[in-house]
Amino acid sequence: MAGATRPQTVAERAADAEASAGRILLVAAGALFWGWLVVSWVNRWLGGPLVPVGDPLVSPAAVEAALGAVPVLAAVAADAAFVIELTPVLAQGTWLTVVITGVSLVCGFVIAVPLAVARVYGRFSAWLSLGYTELLRGTPLLAQLFVLYYGLNLASYVPGALSGVFARDVVWVAILGFTLNGAAYQAEYIRGAVESVDEGQITAGRAIGLSKVESIYHVVLPQALRYAIPSWTNEFVYLIKYSSLAGFITVPELYYRADQVATDTFRYTAIFLVLGVMYLALVLTASKVMERVDASVAIPGLGADRDR
Amino acid sequence: MSDADAFLRVTDVSKWYGDEQVLEDVSFEMDRGDVTVLIGPSGSGKSTMLRCVNRLAEAQEGSITLDGEEVLSPDTDVDELRREVGMVFQSFNLFAHLTATGNVALGPRRVLGLSEDGARDRAAAQLERVGLGDQLDSYPAELSGGQQQRVGIARALAMEPKLMLFDEPTSALDPELIGEVLEVMRGLVDEGMTMLVVTHEMSFARAVADEIVFLDDGRVVERGPPEQLFERPEKERTGRFLERIASHD
Amino acid sequence: MSAAGSLALAASGSLGALASGAVSAAAHPAASAVWLVGEGADWGFVLRNADYLAGGALLTVGLTAASILLGFLVGFPAGAVEVYGGGLPKRLVGGAGVVLRGTPIVVILLVMYFVIGVPQVNLGVASISPAVSAGILGLGLRSAAYQSQIFRATLASVDDGQLEAGRSVGLSRFEAIRYVVVPQALRRSIPGFQNEFTIVLKDTSIVFAIGLAELLTRGADLFTQRTTAVLEVILFISAIYFVLTFATNRALDYLGTRYAIPEGESV
């Protein structure tokens, strides 16, 4: 983007116009997607002021009729109506997917930062941190969820204070699993970023009388966490996608609910394609949001020479 | 010079990195308000000596007393010591994520416990002092090398140190930027700041130093007032070093 | 998925087994001291079925190898198209990549299995079941989408001067890429490739969703049979996965140092 001052060629201008049209389309699709989700959620929480709880926001029959009237779209009218019928279930599942991802990501981050710092600056704790990350990164997430759910039967041991927050306590088991697993991956990204902070920064911190811990907290981490944002975004995206594995331990999130409908109706094509689009929308939203975050916390000169 | 109540007294300091001895029985002392300049070829141990004073490097033998307190004692609160001794680095080491004000205010805020506003006011005053009153909100990457180093000096001054250490403060600068940093340092000399300086700027050393200490191979070869050391060095090695430096100037 | 419901019932028994394991540990210290977790008898059950699990591990390894290979065969050209291509091919490749990277692997597998409906492949000597080919296709294409990003980055990281120097000695653009840029890029790809390899290896466990009898699925079969041995079985298969990822990483480390360019850039 450095050469932006050069006059554009016609082809470039055409490409730009096309790109901005694409962007508008993308924003419109995003607004529709999130608008639908939020309205569905609010409708459910408020006990159905717009449409009865469990009903789609627009009538499937109306959609089918409308599409059926257009010759080109008539062929897909029935499928479209079916998808509309699905929307309440999908919205409900997406809520859990979003919550599980969000809570696990934040909790994992809280664990990951000390893990990364221990790995770089600790002695004994560095080995402990290494052992933890290697173990968690060396085994499949699904196997870890199985250990927590089937092996340790943790769903029966959810503390009273947490129990009942979700319709099913097993949601907490999934959150625990994603937190522990995500912490290991996040720690790796953050460790890389911590290591890339110039050593002179700590020396300078120590020289004005900050302790080592204070130097790490006030000087190293503010820089390292900024460096970590792009790779951390990857982890965010991974977690959205892998939250689908919660379905395997009976958490009624997006994938689980869609899979159940598919098993009942055998309409695999429509359901799984819609499911894929749903996740794609969540993932694209996350990466766009993180791009914004990255830009908004950017500091002149910081990380500018890093190509990531 | 060897009066009993010297402000900073370095006595027989030795240090090894593994098997390699980098400092050998280094001794010198300075009074409050003195400016002492350490000179010597690269690798002579000057920077290491400087860092032993605020214990960014640990001397293994000898004694360093600052204001009557033993610096090398295991009981010394290192953070407290560093609070009282300011340091300016060759590579500036400005906190890359903070503005000029943020860099200078961090110590007063977090170490001295000043309020957010108090720390900012102090930072602004110190930046004014080094001639950067118009760059308060610039990030390090937006400043020239000379400006960055002046922020580094302001950052050290903001802690109101009783001794300032300068570790080759102009070595990383383009020639045309050296002057502005030396000018700030001269101002500090005029204010009576106690300064221990490692530098290759011989004309600066000559103009401001009360004493020059010439180190080579980790040992003090010769020390004395600048007129004596520059005009009539006692040791042949000192003369050779000064000639070589002069021919490079 | 269909297994999940019955497994949930099975799970309730396992913690009771843990507790009784503690009791029997007190009664037979010699017998149970060997195992830190679980009960001796259940570990015995796991070991008796080690052959069955080993068969699953073999399928896991085969699935990984085939998927990585497919991922490379599709992903490398895709990466090259993203760097050197233009127009429609570049946009198609880019779009397919976004879709494959933005969708959970379980959804990709289900689409391969139920929607695309990969047929049984007959190789004469052996036939590949629809589940296996759906697994390879799903894991392989998803891996291709990630590998294309690795190769795109490393191809782009090779200095432009290299391509110019290649052209200057009379190579065509294709030849310059093929003989000058690609060999350098491939070496630089090893660290990213290492990561991708272990991800595919671990994600083979998700073919559980289409009932393919790899390691995790076989483990689940076992602990459905003997519900007291749930923890023992899962820990055992986790250990196998860990050994596999660890060995893979070390092998690729070796490959990385073996083929490193002396004085190479520390990318």
Short mmCIF file of C-alpha atoms in Angstrom, two decimals, chain A residues 198 200-201 203-211 214 218-219 222-223 226 299-302, chain B residues 51 56 79 82-83 85 87 89 93-97 106-107 110-111 139 141-142 155 159:
data_model
loop_
_atom_site.label_atom_id
_atom_site.label_comp_id
_atom_site.label_asym_id
_atom_site.label_seq_id
_atom_site.Cartn_x
_atom_site.Cartn_y
_atom_site.Cartn_z
CA ASP A 198 13.69 -6.15 22.53
CA GLY A 200 16.70 -3.45 26.14
CA GLN A 201 13.09 -2.67 27.02
CA THR A 203 16.74 -3.27 31.00
CA ALA A 204 15.36 0.25 30.66
CA GLY A 205 12.45 -0.66 32.91
CA ARG A 206 14.78 -2.06 35.53
CA ALA A 207 16.99 1.01 35.25
CA ILE A 208 14.21 3.35 36.38
CA GLY A 209 13.57 1.12 39.37
CA LEU A 210 10.72 -1.12 38.18
CA SER A 211 10.96 -4.68 39.47
CA GLU A 214 6.58 -4.65 36.93
CA HIS A 218 4.13 -2.29 32.23
CA VAL A 219 6.67 -2.53 29.44
CA PRO A 222 1.69 -3.92 26.35
CA GLN A 223 4.00 -4.36 23.37
CA ARG A 226 -0.12 -5.91 20.34
CA ILE A 299 1.11 2.55 17.73
CA PRO A 300 3.37 4.33 15.26
CA GLY A 301 6.48 2.31 14.63
CA LEU A 302 5.43 -0.58 16.83
CA ARG B 51 26.45 -1.04 34.79
CA LEU B 56 22.50 -4.05 35.80
CA ASP B 79 15.05 -1.32 42.81
CA ARG B 82 18.08 2.20 40.54
CA ARG B 83 15.46 4.71 41.57
CA VAL B 85 20.65 6.33 39.90
CA MET B 87 20.75 5.68 33.36
CA PHE B 89 21.50 3.92 27.15
CA ASN B 93 15.72 1.76 24.88
CA LEU B 94 12.66 3.96 24.85
CA PHE B 95 9.46 2.10 25.65
CA ALA B 96 8.19 1.58 22.13
CA HIS B 97 4.50 1.51 23.06
CA LEU B 106 6.12 5.61 33.76
CA GLY B 107 8.77 5.71 36.50
CA ARG B 110 4.68 3.28 38.95
CA VAL B 111 7.85 3.53 41.00
CA TYR B 139 5.89 8.06 19.84
CA ALA B 141 9.28 5.94 16.11
CA GLU B 142 8.17 9.47 15.22
CA ARG B 155 13.14 9.72 31.56
CA MET B 159 13.25 10.09 38.89
#
